[in-house]
Short mmCIF file of C-alpha atoms in Angstrom, two decimals:
data_model
loop_
_atom_site.label_atom_id
_atom_site.label_comp_id
_atom_site.label_asym_id
_atom_site.label_seq_id
_atom_site.Cartn_x
_atom_site.Cartn_y
_atom_site.Cartn_z
CA UNK A 756 -23.70 2.77 10.15
CA UNK A 757 -25.94 5.83 9.97
CA UNK A 758 -23.73 7.95 12.21
CA UNK A 759 -19.95 7.62 12.01
CA UNK A 760 -18.67 6.13 15.26
CA UNK A 761 -15.82 7.81 17.11
CA UNK A 762 -13.46 4.90 16.44
CA UNK A 763 -13.83 5.12 12.67
CA UNK A 764 -11.08 7.29 11.18
CA UNK A 765 -13.15 9.23 8.64
CA UNK A 766 -11.39 12.58 8.62
CA UNK A 767 -7.65 12.04 8.08
CA UNK A 768 -5.47 12.65 11.13
CA UNK A 769 -3.92 16.15 10.91
CA UNK A 770 -0.70 17.55 12.34
CA UNK A 771 0.95 20.95 12.83
CA UNK A 772 2.23 22.74 9.69
CA UNK A 773 5.82 21.65 10.40
CA UNK A 774 4.81 18.01 10.80
CA UNK A 775 2.58 18.16 7.71
CA UNK A 776 5.55 19.52 5.74
CA UNK A 777 7.66 16.66 7.09
CA UNK A 778 5.06 14.09 5.99
CA UNK A 779 5.09 15.57 2.47
CA UNK A 780 8.91 15.59 2.29
CA UNK A 781 9.27 12.07 3.76
CA UNK A 782 6.64 10.86 1.29
CA UNK A 783 8.58 12.28 -1.66
CA UNK A 784 12.18 11.49 -0.66
CA UNK A 785 11.96 9.05 2.22
CA UNK A 786 12.83 9.80 5.83
CA UNK A 787 16.54 9.24 5.26
CA UNK A 788 16.63 11.19 2.01
CA UNK A 789 15.06 14.31 3.53
CA UNK A 790 17.32 17.07 4.96
CA UNK A 791 15.70 19.09 7.77
CA UNK A 792 16.26 22.28 5.75
CA UNK A 793 13.85 20.99 3.07
CA UNK A 794 11.12 20.61 5.68
CA UNK A 795 11.83 24.15 6.98
CA UNK A 796 11.75 25.57 3.43
CA UNK A 797 8.43 23.87 2.62
CA UNK A 798 6.73 25.25 5.71
CA UNK A 799 8.39 28.66 5.28
CA UNK A 800 10.44 28.87 8.48
CA UNK A 801 14.17 28.99 9.15
CA UNK A 802 15.99 25.87 10.32
CA UNK A 803 16.62 27.37 13.80
CA UNK A 804 12.90 28.18 14.08
CA UNK A 805 12.10 24.57 13.22
CA UNK A 806 14.60 23.33 15.82
CA UNK A 807 12.75 25.42 18.39
CA UNK A 808 9.77 23.06 17.97
CA UNK A 809 11.61 19.78 17.27
CA UNK A 810 15.18 19.13 18.41
CA UNK A 811 16.17 17.15 15.30
CA UNK A 812 14.86 14.97 12.49
CA UNK A 813 14.37 11.99 14.77
CA UNK A 814 12.20 14.13 17.06
CA UNK A 815 10.01 14.96 14.04
CA UNK A 816 9.66 11.28 13.17
CA UNK A 817 8.89 10.47 16.80
CA UNK A 818 6.18 13.17 17.01
CA UNK A 819 4.54 11.71 13.89
CA UNK A 820 4.78 8.09 15.06
CA UNK A 821 3.50 9.07 18.52
CA UNK A 822 0.49 10.82 17.01
CA UNK A 823 -0.34 7.97 14.65
CA UNK A 824 0.16 5.11 17.10
CA UNK A 825 -1.71 6.93 19.89
CA UNK A 826 -4.62 7.48 17.50
CA UNK A 827 -4.69 3.77 16.60
CA UNK A 828 -4.59 2.72 20.26
CA UNK A 829 -7.34 5.15 21.34
CA UNK A 830 -9.66 4.15 18.52
CA UNK A 831 -9.05 0.43 19.05
CA UNK A 832 -10.08 0.79 22.69
CA UNK A 833 -13.15 2.90 21.77
CA UNK A 834 -14.18 0.37 19.11
CA UNK A 835 -13.97 -2.43 21.66
CA UNK A 836 -15.88 -0.50 24.35
CA UNK A 837 -18.60 0.43 21.85
CA UNK A 838 -19.16 -3.18 20.71
CA UNK A 839 -20.94 -4.69 23.70
CA UNK A 840 -20.19 -8.25 24.75
CA UNK A 841 -20.27 -10.31 21.56
CA UNK A 842 -16.66 -11.34 20.82
CA UNK A 843 -17.30 -11.49 17.06
CA UNK A 844 -18.60 -7.92 17.02
CA UNK A 845 -15.80 -6.72 19.29
CA UNK A 846 -13.15 -8.24 17.02
CA UNK A 847 -14.79 -6.86 13.90
CA UNK A 848 -15.03 -3.31 15.26
CA UNK A 849 -11.47 -3.28 16.54
CA UNK A 850 -10.21 -4.54 13.17
CA UNK A 851 -12.33 -1.99 11.32
CA UNK A 852 -10.94 0.80 13.49
CA UNK A 853 -7.35 -0.24 12.65
CA UNK A 854 -8.10 -0.74 8.95
CA UNK A 855 -9.70 2.71 8.72
CA UNK A 856 -6.50 4.21 10.16
CA UNK A 857 -4.37 2.37 7.58
CA UNK A 858 -6.41 3.70 4.65
CA UNK A 859 -7.08 7.23 5.90
CA UNK A 860 -3.46 8.39 5.57
CA UNK A 861 -1.42 5.46 4.21
CA UNK A 862 1.72 7.63 3.96
CA UNK A 863 1.61 7.97 7.75
CA UNK A 864 1.04 4.29 8.40
CA UNK A 865 4.00 3.54 6.11
CA UNK A 866 6.28 5.60 8.38
CA UNK A 867 6.07 2.77 10.91
CA UNK A 868 8.79 0.93 9.00
CA UNK A 869 11.23 3.65 10.14
CA UNK A 870 10.71 2.60 13.75
CA UNK A 871 14.03 0.73 13.79
CA UNK A 872 15.85 4.03 13.27
CA UNK A 873 14.62 5.53 16.53
CA UNK A 874 17.11 5.50 19.39
CA UNK A 875 16.55 3.19 22.36
CA UNK A 876 14.36 5.29 24.64
CA UNK A 877 12.21 6.65 21.81
CA UNK A 878 11.77 3.19 20.36
CA UNK A 879 10.63 1.90 23.75
CA UNK A 880 8.07 4.69 24.03
CA UNK A 881 6.67 3.73 20.63
CA UNK A 882 6.71 0.03 21.47
CA UNK A 883 4.69 0.71 24.63
CA UNK A 884 1.87 2.32 22.63
CA UNK A 885 1.95 -0.53 20.10
CA UNK A 886 1.66 -2.94 22.99
CA UNK A 887 -1.60 -1.19 23.94
CA UNK A 888 -3.06 -2.00 20.52
CA UNK A 889 -1.87 -5.59 20.83
CA UNK A 890 -3.39 -5.77 24.32
CA UNK A 891 -6.84 -4.74 23.04
CA UNK A 892 -6.77 -7.46 20.39
CA UNK A 893 -5.38 -10.00 22.83
CA UNK A 894 -8.19 -9.34 25.32
CA UNK A 895 -10.88 -9.58 22.64
CA UNK A 896 -9.57 -12.84 21.18
CA UNK A 897 -8.87 -14.32 24.59
CA UNK A 898 -12.45 -13.57 25.71
CA UNK A 899 -13.77 -15.16 22.53
CA UNK A 900 -11.73 -18.29 23.17
CA UNK A 901 -13.05 -18.35 26.73
CA UNK A 902 -16.66 -18.11 25.57
CA UNK A 903 -16.12 -20.84 22.97
CA UNK A 904 -16.76 -18.50 20.04
CA UNK A 905 -13.17 -18.62 18.87
CA UNK A 906 -10.70 -21.50 18.49
CA UNK A 907 -7.01 -20.61 18.14
CA UNK A 908 -3.78 -22.60 18.30
CA UNK A 909 -1.71 -19.85 19.84
CA UNK A 910 -3.18 -16.59 21.14
CA UNK A 911 -0.11 -14.36 20.71
CA UNK A 912 0.58 -15.68 17.22
CA UNK A 913 -3.02 -15.14 16.13
CA UNK A 914 -2.89 -11.53 17.38
CA UNK A 915 0.31 -10.96 15.40
CA UNK A 916 -1.22 -12.49 12.27
CA UNK A 917 -4.20 -10.10 12.51
CA UNK A 918 -1.89 -7.11 13.02
CA UNK A 919 0.44 -8.30 10.24
CA UNK A 920 -2.23 -8.39 7.58
CA UNK A 921 -3.49 -4.95 8.71
CA UNK A 922 0.00 -3.40 8.74
CA UNK A 923 0.47 -4.53 5.14
CA UNK A 924 -2.48 -2.43 3.88
CA UNK A 925 -0.51 0.83 3.35
CA UNK A 926 1.96 -1.00 1.06
CA UNK A 927 -0.72 -1.64 -1.57
CA UNK A 928 -3.63 0.70 -0.81
CA UNK A 929 -4.31 3.38 -3.41
CA UNK A 930 -6.78 6.13 -2.47
CA UNK A 931 -9.51 6.25 -5.09
CA UNK A 932 -8.91 2.62 -6.09
CA UNK A 933 -11.63 0.03 -6.68
CA UNK A 934 -12.19 -0.70 -2.96
CA UNK A 935 -13.39 2.02 -0.57
CA UNK A 936 -11.94 2.24 2.96
CA UNK A 937 -15.29 0.90 4.24
CA UNK A 938 -15.13 -2.12 1.87
CA UNK A 939 -11.58 -2.86 2.96
CA UNK A 940 -12.42 -2.55 6.65
CA UNK A 941 -15.37 -4.92 6.32
CA UNK A 942 -13.29 -7.49 4.41
CA UNK A 943 -10.48 -7.40 6.98
CA UNK A 944 -13.03 -7.73 9.78
CA UNK A 945 -14.27 -10.88 8.09
CA UNK A 946 -10.74 -12.18 7.47
CA UNK A 947 -9.92 -11.63 11.14
CA UNK A 948 -12.97 -13.59 12.28
CA UNK A 949 -11.83 -16.40 10.01
CA UNK A 950 -8.36 -16.35 11.62
CA UNK A 951 -9.98 -17.02 15.01
CA UNK A 952 -11.87 -19.99 13.62
CA UNK A 953 -15.33 -18.52 13.05
CA UNK A 954 -16.96 -20.49 10.27
CA UNK A 955 -18.67 -17.87 8.13
CA UNK A 956 -19.15 -19.88 4.94
CA UNK A 957 -22.87 -20.30 5.55
CA UNK A 958 -23.28 -16.54 6.03
CA UNK A 959 -22.53 -15.50 2.47
CA UNK B 1076 8.73 -34.74 6.95
CA UNK B 1077 11.48 -37.34 7.01
CA UNK B 1078 13.51 -35.72 4.26
CA UNK B 1079 13.70 -31.95 4.01
CA UNK B 1080 11.98 -30.84 0.81
CA UNK B 1081 13.76 -28.46 -1.56
CA UNK B 1082 11.28 -25.67 -0.86
CA UNK B 1083 11.91 -25.65 2.88
CA UNK B 1084 14.61 -23.09 3.77
CA UNK B 1085 16.55 -25.13 6.31
CA UNK B 1086 20.08 -23.88 5.75
CA UNK B 1087 20.10 -20.07 5.86
CA UNK B 1088 20.62 -18.38 2.51
CA UNK B 1089 24.28 -17.34 2.13
CA UNK B 1090 25.90 -14.54 0.17
CA UNK B 1091 29.40 -13.46 -0.91
CA UNK B 1092 31.72 -12.13 1.82
CA UNK B 1093 31.03 -8.51 0.79
CA UNK B 1094 27.28 -9.01 0.93
CA UNK B 1095 27.52 -10.88 4.24
CA UNK B 1096 29.50 -7.95 5.65
CA UNK B 1097 26.80 -5.60 4.36
CA UNK B 1098 24.07 -7.67 6.09
CA UNK B 1099 25.97 -7.46 9.38
CA UNK B 1100 26.51 -3.70 9.07
CA UNK B 1101 22.93 -2.98 7.96
CA UNK B 1102 21.69 -5.11 10.87
CA UNK B 1103 23.74 -3.09 13.37
CA UNK B 1104 23.30 0.44 12.00
CA UNK B 1105 20.48 0.27 9.46
CA UNK B 1106 20.89 0.61 5.70
CA UNK B 1107 20.89 4.41 5.85
CA UNK B 1108 23.24 4.57 8.83
CA UNK B 1109 25.92 2.41 7.20
CA UNK B 1110 28.74 4.05 5.20
CA UNK B 1111 30.16 1.87 2.42
CA UNK B 1112 33.63 2.17 3.98
CA UNK B 1113 32.37 0.30 7.07
CA UNK B 1114 31.32 -2.62 4.88
CA UNK B 1115 34.72 -2.58 3.14
CA UNK B 1116 36.55 -2.47 6.47
CA UNK B 1117 34.55 -5.39 7.87
CA UNK B 1118 35.29 -7.62 4.90
CA UNK B 1119 38.93 -6.42 4.74
CA UNK B 1120 38.99 -4.82 1.30
CA UNK B 1121 39.52 -1.25 0.14
CA UNK B 1122 36.54 0.88 -0.89
CA UNK B 1123 37.66 0.89 -4.58
CA UNK B 1124 37.93 -2.91 -4.46
CA UNK B 1125 34.38 -3.08 -3.12
CA UNK B 1126 33.16 -0.74 -5.87
CA UNK B 1127 34.66 -3.14 -8.41
CA UNK B 1128 31.98 -5.66 -7.34
CA UNK B 1129 29.10 -3.30 -6.52
CA UNK B 1130 28.78 0.18 -8.03
CA UNK B 1131 27.36 1.79 -4.87
CA UNK B 1132 25.40 1.12 -1.69
CA UNK B 1133 22.11 0.83 -3.54
CA UNK B 1134 23.65 -1.87 -5.76
CA UNK B 1135 24.55 -3.81 -2.60
CA UNK B 1136 20.99 -3.52 -1.29
CA UNK B 1137 19.65 -4.56 -4.68
CA UNK B 1138 21.91 -7.64 -4.83
CA UNK B 1139 20.67 -8.69 -1.39
CA UNK B 1140 16.98 -8.06 -2.16
CA UNK B 1141 17.33 -9.85 -5.51
CA UNK B 1142 18.85 -12.89 -3.83
CA UNK B 1143 16.23 -13.03 -1.08
CA UNK B 1144 13.18 -12.39 -3.25
CA UNK B 1145 14.36 -14.80 -5.95
CA UNK B 1146 14.83 -17.48 -3.29
CA UNK B 1147 11.29 -16.91 -1.98
CA UNK B 1148 9.80 -17.06 -5.50
CA UNK B 1149 11.69 -20.22 -6.48
CA UNK B 1150 10.77 -22.06 -3.29
CA UNK B 1151 7.12 -20.97 -3.49
CA UNK B 1152 6.90 -22.44 -6.98
CA UNK B 1153 8.68 -25.65 -5.93
CA UNK B 1154 6.40 -26.00 -2.89
CA UNK B 1155 3.37 -25.68 -5.14
CA UNK B 1156 4.68 -28.13 -7.75
CA UNK B 1157 5.55 -30.67 -5.06
CA UNK B 1158 2.08 -30.59 -3.47
CA UNK B 1159 -0.01 -32.43 -6.03
CA UNK B 1160 -3.55 -31.31 -6.79
CA UNK B 1161 -5.19 -30.75 -3.41
CA UNK B 1162 -5.65 -26.97 -3.00
CA UNK B 1163 -5.39 -27.17 0.80
CA UNK B 1164 -2.05 -28.96 0.60
CA UNK B 1165 -0.80 -26.62 -2.12
CA UNK B 1166 -1.66 -23.55 -0.04
CA UNK B 1167 -0.13 -25.02 3.09
CA UNK B 1168 3.15 -25.92 1.40
CA UNK B 1169 3.49 -22.55 -0.32
CA UNK B 1170 2.84 -20.76 2.98
CA UNK B 1171 5.30 -23.02 4.80
CA UNK B 1172 7.95 -22.27 2.18
CA UNK B 1173 7.50 -18.51 2.68
CA UNK B 1174 7.35 -18.75 6.48
CA UNK B 1175 10.57 -20.79 6.52
CA UNK B 1176 12.29 -18.03 4.55
CA UNK B 1177 11.06 -15.39 7.02
CA UNK B 1178 12.49 -17.27 10.02
CA UNK B 1179 15.71 -18.57 8.48
CA UNK B 1180 17.37 -15.15 8.22
CA UNK B 1181 14.93 -12.57 9.61
CA UNK B 1182 17.50 -9.77 9.24
CA UNK B 1183 17.35 -10.35 5.48
CA UNK B 1184 13.58 -10.45 5.30
CA UNK B 1185 13.52 -7.18 7.27
CA UNK B 1186 15.56 -5.49 4.50
CA UNK B 1187 12.44 -5.57 2.33
CA UNK B 1188 11.23 -2.41 4.06
CA UNK B 1189 14.08 -0.54 2.33
CA UNK B 1190 12.52 -1.30 -1.05
CA UNK B 1191 11.12 2.24 -1.31
CA UNK B 1192 14.67 3.60 -1.38
CA UNK B 1193 15.57 1.82 -4.61
CA UNK B 1194 15.51 3.96 -7.73
CA UNK B 1195 12.78 3.42 -10.33
CA UNK B 1196 14.28 0.71 -12.54
CA UNK B 1197 15.67 -1.28 -9.63
CA UNK B 1198 12.41 -1.07 -7.77
CA UNK B 1199 10.55 -2.36 -10.82
CA UNK B 1200 12.93 -5.31 -11.08
CA UNK B 1201 12.22 -6.18 -7.43
CA UNK B 1202 8.48 -5.69 -7.87
CA UNK B 1203 8.49 -8.14 -10.78
CA UNK B 1204 9.95 -10.91 -8.63
CA UNK B 1205 7.49 -10.15 -5.83
CA UNK B 1206 4.70 -10.39 -8.37
CA UNK B 1207 5.87 -13.96 -9.08
CA UNK B 1208 5.33 -14.89 -5.44
CA UNK B 1209 1.91 -13.24 -5.49
CA UNK B 1210 1.10 -15.10 -8.72
CA UNK B 1211 1.84 -18.50 -7.13
CA UNK B 1212 -0.51 -17.76 -4.23
CA UNK B 1213 -3.14 -16.29 -6.54
CA UNK B 1214 -3.15 -19.43 -8.73
CA UNK B 1215 -3.40 -21.74 -5.72
CA UNK B 1216 -6.25 -19.83 -4.09
CA UNK B 1217 -8.05 -19.30 -7.38
CA UNK B 1218 -7.90 -23.05 -8.12
CA UNK B 1219 -9.24 -23.77 -4.63
CA UNK B 1220 -12.14 -21.39 -5.18
CA UNK B 1221 -12.81 -23.07 -8.53
CA UNK B 1222 -12.89 -26.53 -6.96
CA UNK B 1223 -15.19 -25.33 -4.17
CA UNK B 1224 -12.61 -25.99 -1.45
CA UNK B 1225 -12.13 -22.28 -0.73
CA UNK B 1226 -14.59 -19.42 -0.36
CA UNK B 1227 -13.19 -15.88 -0.57
CA UNK B 1228 -14.77 -12.43 -0.92
CA UNK B 1229 -11.98 -10.96 -2.99
CA UNK B 1230 -9.13 -13.00 -4.44
CA UNK B 1231 -6.49 -10.24 -4.63
CA UNK B 1232 -7.26 -9.02 -1.13
CA UNK B 1233 -7.04 -12.52 0.32
CA UNK B 1234 -3.64 -13.03 -1.31
CA UNK B 1235 -2.44 -9.75 0.17
CA UNK B 1236 -3.75 -10.71 3.61
CA UNK B 1237 -1.79 -13.99 3.50
CA UNK B 1238 1.37 -12.19 2.38
CA UNK B 1239 0.84 -9.44 4.96
CA UNK B 1240 0.77 -11.76 7.92
CA UNK B 1241 3.84 -13.61 6.59
CA UNK B 1242 5.81 -10.39 5.96
CA UNK B 1243 5.20 -9.39 9.57
CA UNK B 1244 7.07 -12.44 10.94
CA UNK B 1245 10.58 -10.90 10.86
CA UNK B 1246 9.39 -7.97 13.01
CA UNK B 1247 8.75 -10.23 16.00
CA UNK B 1248 10.57 -13.51 15.37
CA UNK B 1249 13.45 -14.28 17.74
CA UNK B 1250 15.72 -17.21 16.82
CA UNK B 1251 15.83 -19.61 19.74
CA UNK B 1252 12.45 -18.40 21.03
CA UNK B 1253 9.63 -20.65 22.24
CA UNK B 1254 8.38 -21.50 18.72
CA UNK B 1255 10.60 -23.33 16.24
CA UNK B 1256 10.56 -22.32 12.55
CA UNK B 1257 8.65 -25.56 11.85
CA UNK B 1258 5.99 -24.72 14.48
CA UNK B 1259 5.58 -21.24 13.05
CA UNK B 1260 5.33 -22.50 9.48
CA UNK B 1261 2.65 -25.04 10.43
CA UNK B 1262 0.62 -22.42 12.33
CA UNK B 1263 0.76 -19.96 9.45
CA UNK B 1264 -0.24 -22.71 7.04
CA UNK B 1265 -3.30 -23.32 9.20
CA UNK B 1266 -4.05 -19.58 9.51
CA UNK B 1267 -3.85 -19.25 5.71
CA UNK B 1268 -6.31 -22.11 5.19
CA UNK B 1269 -8.66 -20.34 7.58
CA UNK B 1270 -8.36 -17.12 5.57
CA UNK B 1271 -9.65 -18.96 2.49
CA UNK B 1272 -12.64 -20.26 4.43
CA UNK B 1273 -11.57 -23.82 5.26
CA UNK B 1274 -13.38 -24.83 8.41
CA UNK B 1275 -10.75 -26.66 10.45
CA UNK B 1276 -12.38 -26.50 13.88
CA UNK B 1277 -13.35 -30.16 13.78
CA UNK B 1278 -9.76 -31.15 12.92
CA UNK B 1279 -8.19 -30.21 16.22
#
């Protein structure tokens, strides 16, 4: 691509100074191992000043997860809209948009595993945004099945398999490692097309 | 299969009464939200009696993760050994063995996300057993590439994609849901063969 498309996460997602301090502290000590006062100290505010912006530690986690998941959902939709009608291209761009989010700030993507610690209402809010991402992939794969481009056993399970392999990226990705974010995104786009039954062996 | 093979996790993995109490408490309140005294109360022992068996809460988590990961590694190896020489069958059986572990006690598989909270030495011990599982899959896929049955862009990345989609199962699997563990295992076996470039569209 000569010009970076809007759905490609090139510049890492950025947050307010308090949330950036929280990301650094959670990265070093884990969400559960981080006292709120350490976040306040890192950003140079008092604990009451921090509580003015975020009611408690869970609210900080929620603000981060909301920002990250919303970014994934918006870019997935933009990647789909930008792809035209070809189901293979639509699937590849949506997968590339998600992969680029996983590699741009892996420490943020890894926070998703703390989702279970959110209380009921907050967890539902997060789940709703995740459902948007799943809905984009479901529509793309369903259209491809309808047009005969894709062959799947079970639509929902195939969507989950695509998301599962993408969600795993932050557990092994090392910035500056042998594969660039663009390499990884292209490989996962190809793996995803394989999962929907596109025979790409002749294309090598 | 008329007789259940050794690598299929049919009976759920079981632990000592203390560890079973810990699984129940972690499932209800999360690892970080569970005080050790609640585990002791549930199993009906005093906290000092519990500490006689496990030095602290991290030691309890480690005992659980060790048991689960060891079980996955042993069954993956047995599934491979039992499959003969055909790379497709080897891959399918190894994937089925892992999938059956993910669905047999999903609350245990979900504990893997707490791995980052283990201290250095304990985390390394866990990582070593995980590497065994990765090594089984790597050997199977590498052999399939060598024989010309499989075509992959990047061996390590393909292995991680297979593991990623399998690791995601406990986040959505509901016991008693529409798909049985055997259905899920067969579908993931097919998805994995697609990831390595086996064209199965004609086989439907």
